[in-house]
Amino acid sequence: MNIDDIRAARARLEGFAVRTPLLNAPLLDADAGRRIFVKAECLQKTGSFKYRGARSALSALDPETRARGVLAYSSGNHAQGVALAARELGAPAVIVMPSDAPALKIANTRAVGAEVVFYDRATEDRDAIGAALAEERGLTLIKPFDTPMVIAGQGTTGLEIAEDAKARGIDEADVLVCCGGGGLTSGIALALAAEAPGLRVRPVEPEGFDDVGRSLVSGTIQTNPSTTGSICDAIITPRPGDLTFPIMQAHCGPAYAVSDDDALRAMAVAFNRLKIVLEPGGAVALAAALFHATGDADVIVVASGGNVDAAMFQTALDRFA
Amino acid sequence: MNIDDIRAARARLEGFAVRTPLLNAPLLDADAGRRIFVKAECLQKTGSFKYRGARSALSALDPETRARGVLAYSSGNHAQGVALAARELGAPAVIVMPSDAPALKIANTRAVGAEVVFYDRATEDRDAIGAALAEERGLTLIKPFDTPMVIAGQGTTGLEIAEDAKARGIDEADVLVCCGGGGLTSGIALALAAEAPGLRVRPVEPEGFDDVGRSLVSGTIQTNPSTTGSICDAIITPRPGDLTFPIMQAHCGPAYAVSDDDALRAMAVAFNRLKIVLEPGGAVALAAALFHATGDADVIVVASGGNVDAAMFQTALDRFA
């Protein structure tokens, strides 16, 4: 797992992934008292960066394996990414979801051609169901973050940030990244360490779900006491990955933790100043830049996703726009 | 006024204007039964394409003239564009606004460094006030659309569309453009006529304010009976321009007219499927693609702006998301 894997992933994604813009707004800078540049991954296909890792992983499979199909556990952004990449590459995709997943997410996953298989959270074992399906049909499991080709795909975001920062004359900056299991964070960190060493990644997590931050401080993997109770559902994971954690340990600065209210407030700022739609988990990095970071140095923010329902978005606008 | 002016404008805008992405979403295509590509100019600096024309016009002035300052009449997107381009180029900017302009627009214009001069809509003559100021201070008036360097700047949008369409293998398509006075529409039409002749521009206007559509049908410039009464304020103008109309006549297909409700509905679609924020006047082209265009051919949409207040956006989500 190194920069060559990320460069190879970029070549495989060329012409498929959106090269998302690095946005900047004078009025946002005026609000913040510093220049803030926002990598708008909410504009990525399927509304989040997850498409990059999914397409990277699926395109790296040998054609015969891929033709048998892929499997993912998710009711969220990873499922969307895997489903679309599979359809584009002509591979069957099976998405295993809890039977109480929101109807819209089920419909959206089916709309891009994936088969949805349900399990009962209370009585059934998701992993056992997935393993049986994989065995029976020869499917390949695409893990959401702790696997090299997924990390490499997410790292392509970092290559683009390095190029766009250079074009704007930014040699030194913190790069704030919304962080769940660490696939995006570690991928970007690897890319920047090679291509723009003056840009330093800092993970951003929801308050109370700061497993990465605590792991970085303690030097060993720490877990979250719970995986429910935040509106930032897209980035709530039990613990950092076995692959992603050592990369973050080697390359990332101290983490930030932000409240749900700060995430909502940042969604309203993104609406007003940047004209982009962010989901709470995709807004925590912007929240950290606006409400936690100190000083007036340039900061780069990765806005990782925009898959939010209208009701939650309206809450952000009602309260903070 | 020809393609060379647009190419020259592009060179002047290089490194300043955002190269906005041409977005596509599988779920949007599924909704529409055709491929829809969206040029997201809401992501342009200041939240609309107007920055392009403003920066083009100001950067084309000779340095001495520019240093004396520029003047614009507007409470909206054109004022924002002129104010920012002026600040970037070190020129004073005076924006003449009605005294009842929304506080937020006044504040935003001042926040990018422009001086705001008010006039009373009922008792004062805006043009006389502007002319006196221009005379007294040696300011150059930057008209919103009917002037070559502004049209050339807006036309840079068309050069980017031509490139991105080619990269996606799109040789033939309608290009739907939100149309007020015709600066953006005519600029894109000139660019595409030269660079991608299989892409044909079709103006899109609000119902009841279809001066361009009627002018194209009759072959002579027609005016709107009123300039108030639509939520699509950004694209309500009395009539097409003397420069823009002949260009549209030479290069554009029949126009569409869409209702305010369709504009709101398209804003909700853009929220759900594309994760971008559109204002009503910036959403009419998407509305035409979704609710008026027939057939299953590829269509390209220019989403021209996103400067909408939270209340209007919430109305769109409440009713249609």
PDB file of C-alpha atoms in Angstrom, chain A residues 30-235:
ATOM      1  CA  ALA A  30     -14.526  36.745   5.373  1.00  0.00           C
ATOM      2  CA  ASP A  31     -16.632  34.696   7.833  1.00  0.00           C
ATOM      3  CA  ALA A  32     -13.659  32.581   8.807  1.00  0.00           C
ATOM      4  CA  GLY A  33     -10.885  35.174   8.880  1.00  0.00           C
ATOM      5  CA  ARG A  34      -8.747  32.843   6.798  1.00  0.00           C
ATOM      6  CA  ARG A  35      -8.777  31.260   3.365  1.00  0.00           C
ATOM      7  CA  ILE A  36     -10.769  28.023   3.304  1.00  0.00           C
ATOM      8  CA  PHE A  37     -10.632  25.741   0.276  1.00  0.00           C
ATOM      9  CA  VAL A  38     -13.270  23.045   0.028  1.00  0.00           C
ATOM     10  CA  LYS A  39     -12.810  19.826  -1.933  1.00  0.00           C
ATOM     11  CA  ALA A  40     -16.429  19.151  -2.845  1.00  0.00           C
ATOM     12  CA  GLU A  41     -16.696  15.354  -2.867  1.00  0.00           C
ATOM     13  CA  CYS A  42     -20.449  15.670  -2.395  1.00  0.00           C
ATOM     14  CA  LEU A  43     -20.358  16.275  -6.163  1.00  0.00           C
ATOM     15  CA  GLN A  44     -18.745  12.903  -6.755  1.00  0.00           C
ATOM     16  CA  LYS A  45     -20.904  10.294  -8.479  1.00  0.00           C
ATOM     17  CA  THR A  46     -23.410   8.832  -5.970  1.00  0.00           C
ATOM     18  CA  GLY A  47     -22.989  11.927  -3.779  1.00  0.00           C
ATOM     19  CA  SER A  48     -19.893  10.887  -1.850  1.00  0.00           C
ATOM     20  CA  PHE A  49     -16.219   9.981  -2.213  1.00  0.00           C
ATOM     21  CA  LYS A  50     -17.130   6.308  -1.722  1.00  0.00           C
ATOM     22  CA  TYR A  51     -17.504   5.805  -5.462  1.00  0.00           C
ATOM     23  CA  ARG A  52     -13.748   6.299  -5.835  1.00  0.00           C
ATOM     24  CA  GLY A  53     -12.823   3.417  -3.566  1.00  0.00           C
ATOM     25  CA  ALA A  54     -15.514   1.175  -4.960  1.00  0.00           C
ATOM     26  CA  ARG A  55     -14.523   1.781  -8.560  1.00  0.00           C
ATOM     27  CA  SER A  56     -10.862   1.344  -7.642  1.00  0.00           C
ATOM     28  CA  ALA A  57     -11.511  -1.972  -5.925  1.00  0.00           C
ATOM     29  CA  LEU A  58     -13.813  -3.389  -8.591  1.00  0.00           C
ATOM     30  CA  SER A  59     -11.605  -2.309 -11.473  1.00  0.00           C
ATOM     31  CA  ALA A  60      -8.627  -3.996  -9.794  1.00  0.00           C
ATOM     32  CA  LEU A  61     -10.351  -7.406  -9.644  1.00  0.00           C
ATOM     33  CA  ASP A  62      -9.471  -9.865 -12.350  1.00  0.00           C
ATOM     34  CA  PRO A  63     -12.297  -9.923 -14.914  1.00  0.00           C
ATOM     35  CA  GLU A  64     -13.403 -13.470 -14.121  1.00  0.00           C
ATOM     36  CA  THR A  65     -13.706 -12.786 -10.408  1.00  0.00           C
ATOM     37  CA  ARG A  66     -15.509  -9.537 -11.095  1.00  0.00           C
ATOM     38  CA  ALA A  67     -17.961 -11.204 -13.461  1.00  0.00           C
ATOM     39  CA  ARG A  68     -19.121 -13.486 -10.638  1.00  0.00           C
ATOM     40  CA  GLY A  69     -20.165 -10.415  -8.704  1.00  0.00           C
ATOM     41  CA  VAL A  70     -19.461  -8.378  -5.599  1.00  0.00           C
ATOM     42  CA  LEU A  71     -20.996  -8.052  -2.173  1.00  0.00           C
ATOM     43  CA  ALA A  72     -21.143  -5.131   0.261  1.00  0.00           C
ATOM     44  CA  TYR A  73     -22.657  -4.571   3.680  1.00  0.00           C
ATOM     45  CA  SER A  74     -24.073  -1.086   3.879  1.00  0.00           C
ATOM     46  CA  SER A  75     -27.224   0.921   3.736  1.00  0.00           C
ATOM     47  CA  GLY A  76     -25.331   4.048   2.894  1.00  0.00           C
ATOM     48  CA  ASN A  77     -22.704   5.698   0.760  1.00  0.00           C
ATOM     49  CA  HIS A  78     -20.468   2.658   0.333  1.00  0.00           C
ATOM     50  CA  ALA A  79     -23.392   0.618  -1.027  1.00  0.00           C
ATOM     51  CA  GLN A  80     -24.188   3.348  -3.540  1.00  0.00           C
ATOM     52  CA  GLY A  81     -20.594   3.445  -4.702  1.00  0.00           C
ATOM     53  CA  VAL A  82     -20.280  -0.326  -5.046  1.00  0.00           C
ATOM     54  CA  ALA A  83     -23.629  -0.596  -6.832  1.00  0.00           C
ATOM     55  CA  LEU A  84     -22.742   2.036  -9.414  1.00  0.00           C
ATOM     56  CA  ALA A  85     -19.192   0.825 -10.014  1.00  0.00           C
ATOM     57  CA  ALA A  86     -20.532  -2.707 -10.466  1.00  0.00           C
ATOM     58  CA  ARG A  87     -23.138  -1.599 -12.956  1.00  0.00           C
ATOM     59  CA  GLU A  88     -20.577   0.400 -14.925  1.00  0.00           C
ATOM     60  CA  LEU A  89     -18.253  -2.610 -15.043  1.00  0.00           C
ATOM     61  CA  GLY A  90     -20.984  -5.098 -15.863  1.00  0.00           C
ATOM     62  CA  ALA A  91     -20.698  -7.005 -12.570  1.00  0.00           C
ATOM     63  CA  PRO A  92     -23.632  -8.200 -10.445  1.00  0.00           C
ATOM     64  CA  ALA A  93     -23.788  -6.479  -7.056  1.00  0.00           C
ATOM     65  CA  VAL A  94     -25.482  -7.739  -3.917  1.00  0.00           C
ATOM     66  CA  ILE A  95     -25.984  -5.258  -1.102  1.00  0.00           C
ATOM     67  CA  VAL A  96     -26.825  -6.690   2.337  1.00  0.00           C
ATOM     68  CA  MET A  97     -28.936  -4.238   4.344  1.00  0.00           C
ATOM     69  CA  PRO A  98     -30.868  -4.311   7.583  1.00  0.00           C
ATOM     70  CA  SER A  99     -34.576  -4.851   6.907  1.00  0.00           C
ATOM     71  CA  ASP A 100     -35.329  -1.544   8.637  1.00  0.00           C
ATOM     72  CA  ALA A 101     -33.129   0.499   6.264  1.00  0.00           C
ATOM     73  CA  PRO A 102     -34.847   3.662   4.984  1.00  0.00           C
ATOM     74  CA  ALA A 103     -37.039   3.020   1.946  1.00  0.00           C
ATOM     75  CA  LEU A 104     -35.269   5.742  -0.030  1.00  0.00           C
ATOM     76  CA  LYS A 105     -31.883   4.111   0.422  1.00  0.00           C
ATOM     77  CA  ILE A 106     -33.256   0.756  -0.654  1.00  0.00           C
ATOM     78  CA  ALA A 107     -34.894   2.314  -3.719  1.00  0.00           C
ATOM     79  CA  ASN A 108     -31.750   4.235  -4.672  1.00  0.00           C
ATOM     80  CA  THR A 109     -29.591   1.133  -4.391  1.00  0.00           C
ATOM     81  CA  ARG A 110     -31.972  -0.847  -6.564  1.00  0.00           C
ATOM     82  CA  ALA A 111     -32.239   2.037  -9.039  1.00  0.00           C
ATOM     83  CA  VAL A 112     -28.573   1.603  -9.922  1.00  0.00           C
ATOM     84  CA  GLY A 113     -29.118  -2.081 -10.541  1.00  0.00           C
ATOM     85  CA  ALA A 114     -28.011  -3.800  -7.343  1.00  0.00           C
ATOM     86  CA  GLU A 115     -29.805  -6.705  -5.681  1.00  0.00           C
ATOM     87  CA  VAL A 116     -30.715  -5.931  -2.087  1.00  0.00           C
ATOM     88  CA  VAL A 117     -30.720  -8.755   0.472  1.00  0.00           C
ATOM     89  CA  PHE A 118     -32.165  -8.018   3.892  1.00  0.00           C
ATOM     90  CA  TYR A 119     -31.357  -9.293   7.349  1.00  0.00           C
ATOM     91  CA  ASP A 120     -33.054  -8.730  10.657  1.00  0.00           C
ATOM     92  CA  ARG A 121     -30.765  -6.741  12.947  1.00  0.00           C
ATOM     93  CA  ALA A 122     -32.245  -8.345  16.061  1.00  0.00           C
ATOM     94  CA  THR A 123     -32.195 -11.997  15.100  1.00  0.00           C
ATOM     95  CA  GLU A 124     -29.810 -12.530  12.196  1.00  0.00           C
ATOM     96  CA  ASP A 125     -26.058 -12.357  11.740  1.00  0.00           C
ATOM     97  CA  ARG A 126     -25.181 -10.079   8.858  1.00  0.00           C
ATOM     98  CA  ASP A 127     -21.736 -11.540   8.345  1.00  0.00           C
ATOM     99  CA  ALA A 128     -23.057 -15.112   8.260  1.00  0.00           C
ATOM    100  CA  ILE A 129     -25.665 -14.173   5.661  1.00  0.00           C
ATOM    101  CA  GLY A 130     -23.060 -12.405   3.557  1.00  0.00           C
ATOM    102  CA  ALA A 131     -20.568 -15.251   3.849  1.00  0.00           C
ATOM    103  CA  ALA A 132     -23.176 -17.805   2.767  1.00  0.00           C
ATOM    104  CA  LEU A 133     -24.147 -15.681  -0.252  1.00  0.00           C
ATOM    105  CA  ALA A 134     -20.523 -15.127  -1.199  1.00  0.00           C
ATOM    106  CA  GLU A 135     -19.806 -18.851  -0.977  1.00  0.00           C
ATOM    107  CA  GLU A 136     -22.896 -19.848  -2.906  1.00  0.00           C
ATOM    108  CA  ARG A 137     -22.482 -17.375  -5.773  1.00  0.00           C
ATOM    109  CA  GLY A 138     -18.740 -16.784  -5.762  1.00  0.00           C
ATOM    110  CA  LEU A 139     -19.139 -13.113  -4.812  1.00  0.00           C
ATOM    111  CA  THR A 140     -16.198 -10.976  -3.688  1.00  0.00           C
ATOM    112  CA  LEU A 141     -16.710  -8.910  -0.540  1.00  0.00           C
ATOM    113  CA  ILE A 142     -15.829  -5.226  -0.975  1.00  0.00           C
ATOM    114  CA  LYS A 143     -15.022  -3.897   2.488  1.00  0.00           C
ATOM    115  CA  PRO A 144     -15.807  -0.235   3.111  1.00  0.00           C
ATOM    116  CA  PHE A 145     -12.376   0.976   4.167  1.00  0.00           C
ATOM    117  CA  ASP A 146      -9.832  -1.481   5.475  1.00  0.00           C
ATOM    118  CA  THR A 147      -8.567  -2.831   2.199  1.00  0.00           C
ATOM    119  CA  PRO A 148      -5.749  -1.550  -0.023  1.00  0.00           C
ATOM    120  CA  MET A 149      -7.584  -0.947  -3.294  1.00  0.00           C
ATOM    121  CA  VAL A 150     -10.333   1.006  -1.515  1.00  0.00           C
ATOM    122  CA  ILE A 151      -7.787   3.153   0.322  1.00  0.00           C
ATOM    123  CA  ALA A 152      -5.988   3.692  -2.990  1.00  0.00           C
ATOM    124  CA  GLY A 153      -9.203   4.873  -4.623  1.00  0.00           C
ATOM    125  CA  GLN A 154      -9.981   7.321  -1.827  1.00  0.00           C
ATOM    126  CA  GLY A 155      -6.372   8.509  -2.065  1.00  0.00           C
ATOM    127  CA  THR A 156      -7.018   9.817  -5.579  1.00  0.00           C
ATOM    128  CA  THR A 157      -8.821  12.671  -3.814  1.00  0.00           C
ATOM    129  CA  GLY A 158      -5.469  13.565  -2.298  1.00  0.00           C
ATOM    130  CA  LEU A 159      -3.688  13.626  -5.661  1.00  0.00           C
ATOM    131  CA  GLU A 160      -6.241  16.142  -6.910  1.00  0.00           C
ATOM    132  CA  ILE A 161      -5.903  18.247  -3.773  1.00  0.00           C
ATOM    133  CA  ALA A 162      -2.119  18.301  -4.192  1.00  0.00           C
ATOM    134  CA  GLU A 163      -2.450  19.544  -7.779  1.00  0.00           C
ATOM    135  CA  ASP A 164      -5.069  22.166  -7.063  1.00  0.00           C
ATOM    136  CA  ALA A 165      -3.259  23.460  -3.979  1.00  0.00           C
ATOM    137  CA  LYS A 166      -0.069  23.826  -5.981  1.00  0.00           C
ATOM    138  CA  ALA A 167      -1.932  25.719  -8.725  1.00  0.00           C
ATOM    139  CA  ARG A 168      -3.131  28.153  -6.063  1.00  0.00           C
ATOM    140  CA  GLY A 169       0.295  28.544  -4.530  1.00  0.00           C
ATOM    141  CA  ILE A 170      -0.615  26.760  -1.282  1.00  0.00           C
ATOM    142  CA  ASP A 171       2.482  24.968   0.023  1.00  0.00           C
ATOM    143  CA  GLU A 172       1.547  24.706   3.686  1.00  0.00           C
ATOM    144  CA  ALA A 173      -1.877  23.952   5.102  1.00  0.00           C
ATOM    145  CA  ASP A 174      -3.863  21.673   7.333  1.00  0.00           C
ATOM    146  CA  VAL A 175      -6.139  19.366   5.356  1.00  0.00           C
ATOM    147  CA  LEU A 176      -9.191  18.533   7.435  1.00  0.00           C
ATOM    148  CA  VAL A 177     -10.866  15.253   6.504  1.00  0.00           C
ATOM    149  CA  CYS A 178     -14.181  13.806   7.705  1.00  0.00           C
ATOM    150  CA  CYS A 179     -13.144  10.501   9.248  1.00  0.00           C
ATOM    151  CA  GLY A 180     -14.984   7.249   9.958  1.00  0.00           C
ATOM    152  CA  GLY A 181     -12.928   4.084   9.519  1.00  0.00           C
ATOM    153  CA  GLY A 182     -10.113   6.075   7.989  1.00  0.00           C
ATOM    154  CA  GLY A 183     -10.165   4.980   4.348  1.00  0.00           C
ATOM    155  CA  LEU A 184     -10.441   8.502   2.977  1.00  0.00           C
ATOM    156  CA  THR A 185      -8.201   9.993   5.634  1.00  0.00           C
ATOM    157  CA  SER A 186      -5.384   7.484   5.201  1.00  0.00           C
ATOM    158  CA  GLY A 187      -5.635   7.537   1.407  1.00  0.00           C
ATOM    159  CA  ILE A 188      -5.366  11.314   1.277  1.00  0.00           C
ATOM    160  CA  ALA A 189      -2.563  11.282   3.860  1.00  0.00           C
ATOM    161  CA  LEU A 190      -0.508   8.850   1.765  1.00  0.00           C
ATOM    162  CA  ALA A 191      -1.069  10.885  -1.382  1.00  0.00           C
ATOM    163  CA  LEU A 192      -0.110  14.164   0.256  1.00  0.00           C
ATOM    164  CA  ALA A 193       2.943  12.734   2.006  1.00  0.00           C
ATOM    165  CA  ALA A 194       4.266  11.881  -1.448  1.00  0.00           C
ATOM    166  CA  GLU A 195       3.006  14.821  -3.484  1.00  0.00           C
ATOM    167  CA  ALA A 196       2.600  17.780  -1.138  1.00  0.00           C
ATOM    168  CA  PRO A 197       4.428  17.191   2.127  1.00  0.00           C
ATOM    169  CA  GLY A 198       3.575  20.674   3.419  1.00  0.00           C
ATOM    170  CA  LEU A 199      -0.100  19.669   3.498  1.00  0.00           C
ATOM    171  CA  ARG A 200      -0.860  17.809   6.716  1.00  0.00           C
ATOM    172  CA  VAL A 201      -4.006  15.738   7.205  1.00  0.00           C
ATOM    173  CA  ARG A 202      -6.035  16.115  10.381  1.00  0.00           C
ATOM    174  CA  PRO A 203      -8.970  13.732  10.887  1.00  0.00           C
ATOM    175  CA  VAL A 204     -12.295  15.193  12.025  1.00  0.00           C
ATOM    176  CA  GLU A 205     -14.844  13.090  13.905  1.00  0.00           C
ATOM    177  CA  PRO A 206     -18.149  13.595  15.713  1.00  0.00           C
ATOM    178  CA  GLU A 207     -17.927  14.233  19.450  1.00  0.00           C
ATOM    179  CA  GLY A 208     -18.372  10.979  21.359  1.00  0.00           C
ATOM    180  CA  PHE A 209     -17.238   8.940  18.350  1.00  0.00           C
ATOM    181  CA  ASP A 210     -13.619  10.026  18.344  1.00  0.00           C
ATOM    182  CA  ASP A 211     -11.995   6.604  18.128  1.00  0.00           C
ATOM    183  CA  VAL A 212      -9.379   7.820  15.663  1.00  0.00           C
ATOM    184  CA  GLY A 213      -8.465  10.854  17.728  1.00  0.00           C
ATOM    185  CA  ARG A 214      -8.073   8.773  20.884  1.00  0.00           C
ATOM    186  CA  SER A 215      -6.187   6.084  18.992  1.00  0.00           C
ATOM    187  CA  LEU A 216      -3.742   8.677  17.663  1.00  0.00           C
ATOM    188  CA  VAL A 217      -3.173  10.039  21.172  1.00  0.00           C
ATOM    189  CA  SER A 218      -2.745   6.664  22.841  1.00  0.00           C
ATOM    190  CA  GLY A 219      -0.837   5.009  20.017  1.00  0.00           C
ATOM    191  CA  THR A 220      -3.118   1.971  20.062  1.00  0.00           C
ATOM    192  CA  ILE A 221      -6.479   1.278  18.458  1.00  0.00           C
ATOM    193  CA  GLN A 222      -9.345   2.548  20.604  1.00  0.00           C
ATOM    194  CA  THR A 223     -13.021   1.768  20.088  1.00  0.00           C
ATOM    195  CA  ASN A 224     -16.178   3.849  20.396  1.00  0.00           C
ATOM    196  CA  PRO A 225     -18.476   2.950  23.287  1.00  0.00           C
ATOM    197  CA  SER A 226     -21.444   3.063  20.900  1.00  0.00           C
ATOM    198  CA  THR A 227     -22.141   3.274  17.182  1.00  0.00           C
ATOM    199  CA  THR A 228     -25.473   5.068  17.436  1.00  0.00           C
ATOM    200  CA  GLY A 229     -26.491   8.462  18.708  1.00  0.00           C
ATOM    201  CA  SER A 230     -25.028  10.940  16.228  1.00  0.00           C
ATOM    202  CA  ILE A 231     -26.607  12.478  13.143  1.00  0.00           C
ATOM    203  CA  CYS A 232     -23.233  11.977  11.424  1.00  0.00           C
ATOM    204  CA  ASP A 233     -24.141   8.392  10.548  1.00  0.00           C
ATOM    205  CA  ALA A 234     -21.905   8.228   7.483  1.00  0.00           C
ATOM    206  CA  ILE A 235     -18.746   8.409   9.599  1.00  0.00           C
TER     207      ILE A 235
END
